[in-house]
Every structure is written in C-alpha cells, then in structure tokens.
Amino acid sequence: ASGDSLMVIKADGRWFHDGGEIRRPAMVRAFAGLLRRDDDGQHWLVTPFEKQSIAVEDAAFIATDVARQDDALVFRLNTDEVVVAGPDHPLIARGNAELPALYLGVRHGCEARINRSTWLQLVDLADADLTVSSQGARFSLVPA
C-alpha cells in the first residue's frame, strides 16, 4: 500500500507533519531511517507494510560538521548520524560558481546538503584547486 505521509522536510532540515513541526530528535531519527529516494527524485518513507510519499524541499539531511580522520572526511548530519565521504558516499557539487551547492550521498538515494559553515571547513581542507579527497576518491567543491 502507498499513500501520502503528510510530511515535509524543509530546506533548513526541520521536519513537519500536517503543518506541525516534529521536535523530538528520536522521532526524526526513526523516520530518517525509513527514507528512500527513487530515480525520479521522489522521497518515500518505506516500512515492510507500506510506503508513503514525503515532500523534501532540498535534501533529506543537512551536514553540520566535517573532520579529517586519516584519509577520510567524516561528516556529522543534523540527525547525529556520521557519514564518511568516499566512493559509496560521494560529494556532489551543484549550482554555479557564484552559488555553489554541495551535497553528500547518504543512503538509499538520499542526500545531505552541506551547510555553509561545513562548506567553509571543507575549503580549509581542500587543495589549491578546491578539491578534497576521502577514502581514495577525489571531489570538487565547486560545480564543473
């Protein structure tokens, strides 16, 4: 069965259900674990019994911090999850040179938007050509 969850994830990372904000972090984390994004870009909450559409204004997650650990870039998400950039979790640059938008692949097609402070941390970690490497993969911080 499928339907509409009446939920939306705002561009700033806040979750709403039927117009009211979901303020309990544990609830947001539980729903976040059910998220999938299909090839058409539609987000779904998927359980063994049903799937419900969920509106996502920008990205399902926001990356709020990054640290270099050995040869890896480790990101913290607004759900307190940790994602290591690399071949399975690429950094994707969109937008343009004036307004770059950087995203991190999280799981099941879902992405995290890199927030401004985290993007500035990445610039500090980047090489002169504004690329970073993590787990053997190299990523540009600006769109091609």
Tab-separated table of N, CA, C and O in Angstrom, residues 38-104:
chain	number	residue	atom	x	y	z
A	38	ASP	N	13.765	7.669	-4.917
A	38	ASP	CA	13.742	6.873	-6.144
A	38	ASP	C	14.461	7.611	-7.275
A	38	ASP	O	14.931	8.743	-7.112
A	39	ASP	N	14.557	6.956	-8.436
A	39	ASP	CA	15.298	7.509	-9.568
A	39	ASP	C	14.680	8.795	-10.091
A	39	ASP	O	15.339	9.576	-10.773
A	40	ASP	N	13.404	9.020	-9.798
A	40	ASP	CA	12.732	10.244	-10.236
A	40	ASP	C	12.920	11.389	-9.235
A	40	ASP	O	12.401	12.478	-9.440
A	41	GLY	N	13.612	11.112	-8.124
A	41	GLY	CA	13.855	12.148	-7.133
A	41	GLY	C	12.784	12.247	-6.060
A	41	GLY	O	12.867	13.107	-5.183
A	42	GLN	N	11.764	11.375	-6.116
A	42	GLN	CA	10.706	11.386	-5.100
A	42	GLN	C	11.190	10.661	-3.841
A	42	GLN	O	11.761	9.580	-3.932
A	43	HIS	N	10.972	11.281	-2.691
A	43	HIS	CA	11.324	10.670	-1.413
A	43	HIS	C	10.139	9.876	-0.869
A	43	HIS	O	8.988	10.271	-1.032
A	44	TRP	N	10.460	8.776	-0.185
A	44	TRP	CA	9.448	7.884	0.395
A	44	TRP	C	9.873	7.473	1.797
A	44	TRP	O	11.063	7.314	2.074
A	45	LEU	N	8.890	7.270	2.659
A	45	LEU	CA	9.086	6.575	3.928
A	45	LEU	C	8.634	5.141	3.690
A	45	LEU	O	7.469	4.907	3.359
A	46	VAL	N	9.549	4.193	3.837
A	46	VAL	CA	9.259	2.806	3.471
A	46	VAL	C	9.351	1.908	4.704
A	46	VAL	O	10.369	1.881	5.393
A	47	THR	N	8.255	1.185	4.972
A	47	THR	CA	8.238	0.158	6.011
A	47	THR	C	7.933	-1.170	5.325
A	47	THR	O	7.585	-1.189	4.139
A	48	PRO	N	8.044	-2.289	6.036
A	48	PRO	CA	7.703	-3.569	5.398
A	48	PRO	C	6.251	-3.628	4.920
A	48	PRO	O	5.910	-4.467	4.096
A	49	PHE	N	5.399	-2.734	5.406
A	49	PHE	CA	3.971	-2.830	5.112
A	49	PHE	C	3.484	-1.802	4.102
A	49	PHE	O	2.474	-2.017	3.444
A	50	GLU	N	4.133	-0.657	4.006
A	50	GLU	CA	3.648	0.378	3.100
A	50	GLU	C	4.771	1.348	2.776
A	50	GLU	O	5.822	1.351	3.410
A	51	LYS	N	4.498	2.189	1.766
A	51	LYS	CA	5.390	3.312	1.521
A	51	LYS	C	4.549	4.552	1.324
A	51	LYS	O	3.474	4.510	0.716
A	52	GLN	N	5.027	5.649	1.927
A	52	GLN	CA	4.300	6.910	1.862
A	52	GLN	C	5.231	7.985	1.329
A	52	GLN	O	6.401	8.061	1.732
A	53	SER	N	4.690	8.824	0.444
A	53	SER	CA	5.499	9.908	-0.105
A	53	SER	C	5.762	10.950	0.981
A	53	SER	O	4.970	11.133	1.903
A	54	ILE	N	6.903	11.605	0.862
A	54	ILE	CA	7.275	12.686	1.775
A	54	ILE	C	7.876	13.797	0.923
A	54	ILE	O	8.670	13.524	0.019
A	55	ALA	N	7.456	15.018	1.166
A	55	ALA	CA	7.961	16.161	0.405
A	55	ALA	C	9.287	16.612	1.005
A	55	ALA	O	9.410	16.757	2.224
A	56	VAL	N	10.285	16.830	0.151
A	56	VAL	CA	11.600	17.280	0.601
A	56	VAL	C	11.954	18.519	-0.212
A	56	VAL	O	12.080	18.456	-1.430
A	57	GLU	N	12.091	19.669	0.467
A	57	GLU	CA	12.321	20.929	-0.243
A	57	GLU	C	13.686	20.967	-0.925
A	57	GLU	O	13.804	21.486	-2.031
A	58	ASP	N	14.729	20.447	-0.266
A	58	ASP	CA	16.068	20.487	-0.845
A	58	ASP	C	16.704	19.110	-0.712
A	58	ASP	O	16.705	18.341	-1.650
A	59	ALA	N	17.250	18.802	0.448
A	59	ALA	CA	17.837	17.486	0.699
A	59	ALA	C	17.237	16.941	1.985
A	59	ALA	O	16.762	17.699	2.829
A	60	ALA	N	17.278	15.611	2.136
A	60	ALA	CA	16.657	14.985	3.304
A	60	ALA	C	17.439	15.277	4.593
A	60	ALA	O	16.874	15.273	5.679
A	61	PHE	N	18.744	15.538	4.447
A	61	PHE	CA	19.610	15.740	5.615
A	61	PHE	C	20.440	17.002	5.417
A	61	PHE	O	20.584	17.489	4.300
A	62	ILE	N	21.020	17.484	6.508
A	62	ILE	CA	21.976	18.581	6.438
A	62	ILE	C	23.251	18.122	7.137
A	62	ILE	O	23.206	17.587	8.250
A	63	ALA	N	24.388	18.312	6.451
A	63	ALA	CA	25.685	18.026	7.065
A	63	ALA	C	26.109	19.271	7.831
A	63	ALA	O	26.215	20.363	7.259
A	64	THR	N	26.323	19.101	9.139
A	64	THR	CA	26.560	20.236	10.029
A	64	THR	C	27.999	20.334	10.512
A	64	THR	O	28.354	21.298	11.183
A	65	ASP	N	28.836	19.346	10.166
A	65	ASP	CA	30.229	19.379	10.618
A	65	ASP	C	31.031	18.384	9.799
A	65	ASP	O	30.480	17.406	9.283
A	66	VAL	N	32.339	18.637	9.682
A	66	VAL	CA	33.227	17.702	8.997
A	66	VAL	C	34.573	17.700	9.710
A	66	VAL	O	34.996	18.725	10.247
A	67	ALA	N	35.211	16.537	9.733
A	67	ALA	CA	36.558	16.412	10.289
A	67	ALA	C	37.350	15.453	9.408
A	67	ALA	O	36.792	14.503	8.852
A	68	ARG	N	38.654	15.722	9.272
A	68	ARG	CA	39.513	14.779	8.565
A	68	ARG	C	40.035	13.767	9.562
A	68	ARG	O	40.549	14.130	10.609
A	69	GLN	N	39.833	12.485	9.257
A	69	GLN	CA	40.399	11.404	10.068
A	69	GLN	C	41.199	10.524	9.129
A	69	GLN	O	40.637	9.833	8.275
A	70	ASP	N	42.530	10.587	9.250
A	70	ASP	CA	43.440	9.874	8.350
A	70	ASP	C	43.142	10.263	6.903
A	70	ASP	O	43.209	11.442	6.577
A	71	ASP	N	42.742	9.307	6.063
A	71	ASP	CA	42.497	9.643	4.652
A	71	ASP	C	41.016	9.838	4.368
A	71	ASP	O	40.587	9.750	3.228
A	72	ALA	N	40.213	10.106	5.399
A	72	ALA	CA	38.765	10.182	5.212
A	72	ALA	C	38.215	11.505	5.738
A	72	ALA	O	38.724	12.069	6.710
A	73	LEU	N	37.156	11.968	5.078
A	73	LEU	CA	36.383	13.114	5.558
A	73	LEU	C	35.119	12.571	6.211
A	73	LEU	O	34.320	11.881	5.577
A	74	VAL	N	34.958	12.880	7.491
A	74	VAL	CA	33.858	12.340	8.282
A	74	VAL	C	32.875	13.472	8.569
A	74	VAL	O	33.245	14.488	9.170
A	75	PHE	N	31.626	13.280	8.127
A	75	PHE	CA	30.585	14.296	8.273
A	75	PHE	C	29.606	13.903	9.366
A	75	PHE	O	29.273	12.726	9.504
A	76	ARG	N	29.146	14.908	10.117
A	76	ARG	CA	28.055	14.705	11.074
A	76	ARG	C	26.811	15.348	10.481
A	76	ARG	O	26.858	16.468	9.995
A	77	LEU	N	25.690	14.596	10.527
A	77	LEU	CA	24.430	15.096	9.987
A	77	LEU	C	23.571	15.706	11.091
A	77	LEU	O	23.831	15.492	12.279
A	78	ASN	N	22.531	16.412	10.691
A	78	ASN	CA	21.612	17.015	11.658
A	78	ASN	C	20.822	15.960	12.427
A	78	ASN	O	20.163	16.285	13.406
A	79	THR	N	20.892	14.693	12.021
A	79	THR	CA	20.260	13.596	12.765
A	79	THR	C	21.252	12.924	13.711
A	79	THR	O	20.956	11.876	14.274
A	80	ASP	N	22.448	13.490	13.851
A	80	ASP	CA	23.542	12.943	14.669
A	80	ASP	C	24.200	11.727	14.044
A	80	ASP	O	25.052	11.102	14.662
A	81	GLU	N	23.805	11.362	12.832
A	81	GLU	CA	24.479	10.268	12.140
A	81	GLU	C	25.834	10.753	11.643
A	81	GLU	O	26.051	11.942	11.435
A	82	VAL	N	26.734	9.793	11.430
A	82	VAL	CA	28.058	10.070	10.884
A	82	VAL	C	28.169	9.362	9.536
A	82	VAL	O	27.822	8.181	9.425
A	83	VAL	N	28.601	10.106	8.511
A	83	VAL	CA	28.767	9.554	7.165
A	83	VAL	C	30.173	9.894	6.695
A	83	VAL	O	30.605	11.048	6.780
A	84	VAL	N	30.894	8.888	6.195
A	84	VAL	CA	32.249	9.073	5.688
A	84	VAL	C	32.179	9.217	4.172
A	84	VAL	O	31.673	8.320	3.478
A	85	ALA	N	32.657	10.354	3.660
A	85	ALA	CA	32.671	10.570	2.213
A	85	ALA	C	33.614	9.568	1.555
A	85	ALA	O	34.621	9.168	2.138
A	86	GLY	N	33.263	9.173	0.337
A	86	GLY	CA	34.095	8.239	-0.415
A	86	GLY	C	33.331	7.722	-1.609
A	86	GLY	O	32.289	8.276	-1.982
A	87	PRO	N	33.812	6.647	-2.218
A	87	PRO	CA	33.165	6.123	-3.422
A	87	PRO	C	31.682	5.800	-3.227
A	87	PRO	O	30.884	6.028	-4.147
A	88	ASP	N	31.298	5.315	-2.045
A	88	ASP	CA	29.898	4.962	-1.786
A	88	ASP	C	29.080	6.151	-1.281
A	88	ASP	O	27.848	6.095	-1.248
A	89	HIS	N	29.754	7.208	-0.847
A	89	HIS	CA	29.095	8.402	-0.300
A	89	HIS	C	29.765	9.627	-0.921
A	89	HIS	O	30.544	10.321	-0.257
A	90	PRO	N	29.455	9.883	-2.213
A	90	PRO	CA	30.172	10.949	-2.920
A	90	PRO	C	29.736	12.344	-2.512
A	90	PRO	O	28.603	12.551	-2.056
A	91	LEU	N	30.659	13.290	-2.688
A	91	LEU	CA	30.320	14.708	-2.615
A	91	LEU	C	29.936	15.148	-4.020
A	91	LEU	O	30.650	14.847	-4.987
A	92	ILE	N	28.816	15.854	-4.133
A	92	ILE	CA	28.285	16.254	-5.438
A	92	ILE	C	28.117	17.768	-5.429
A	92	ILE	O	27.386	18.310	-4.595
A	93	ALA	N	28.801	18.450	-6.358
A	93	ALA	CA	28.710	19.909	-6.460
A	93	ALA	C	27.652	20.273	-7.491
A	93	ALA	O	27.677	19.794	-8.623
A	94	ARG	N	26.699	21.111	-7.076
A	94	ARG	CA	25.652	21.605	-7.972
A	94	ARG	C	25.627	23.128	-7.899
A	94	ARG	O	26.411	23.733	-7.199
A	95	GLY	N	24.691	23.734	-8.615
A	95	GLY	CA	24.618	25.184	-8.634
A	95	GLY	C	25.623	25.748	-9.612
A	95	GLY	O	25.938	25.121	-10.630
A	96	ASN	N	26.183	26.929	-9.286
A	96	ASN	CA	27.189	27.543	-10.156
A	96	ASN	C	28.288	28.138	-9.290
A	96	ASN	O	28.236	28.062	-8.068
A	97	ALA	N	29.281	28.740	-9.939
A	97	ALA	CA	30.450	29.230	-9.202
A	97	ALA	C	30.064	30.302	-8.180
A	97	ALA	O	30.657	30.388	-7.108
A	98	GLU	N	29.051	31.122	-8.510
A	98	GLU	CA	28.633	32.173	-7.573
A	98	GLU	C	27.829	31.593	-6.413
A	98	GLU	O	27.912	32.073	-5.292
A	99	LEU	N	26.993	30.600	-6.710
A	99	LEU	CA	26.133	29.996	-5.693
A	99	LEU	C	26.306	28.480	-5.704
A	99	LEU	O	25.406	27.755	-6.129
A	100	PRO	N	27.470	27.996	-5.274
A	100	PRO	CA	27.655	26.546	-5.270
A	100	PRO	C	26.804	25.890	-4.191
A	100	PRO	O	26.543	26.488	-3.146
A	101	ALA	N	26.347	24.688	-4.475
A	101	ALA	CA	25.601	23.896	-3.505
A	101	ALA	C	26.253	22.522	-3.484
A	101	ALA	O	26.373	21.872	-4.520
A	102	LEU	N	26.703	22.105	-2.323
A	102	LEU	CA	27.425	20.844	-2.205
A	102	LEU	C	26.565	19.855	-1.424
A	102	LEU	O	25.951	20.222	-0.411
A	103	TYR	N	26.516	18.624	-1.914
A	103	TYR	CA	25.706	17.574	-1.303
A	103	TYR	C	26.567	16.351	-1.051
A	103	TYR	O	27.560	16.118	-1.741
A	104	LEU	N	26.151	15.551	-0.077
A	104	LEU	CA	26.818	14.301	0.272
A	104	LEU	C	25.817	13.167	0.118
A	104	LEU	O	24.701	13.248	0.645
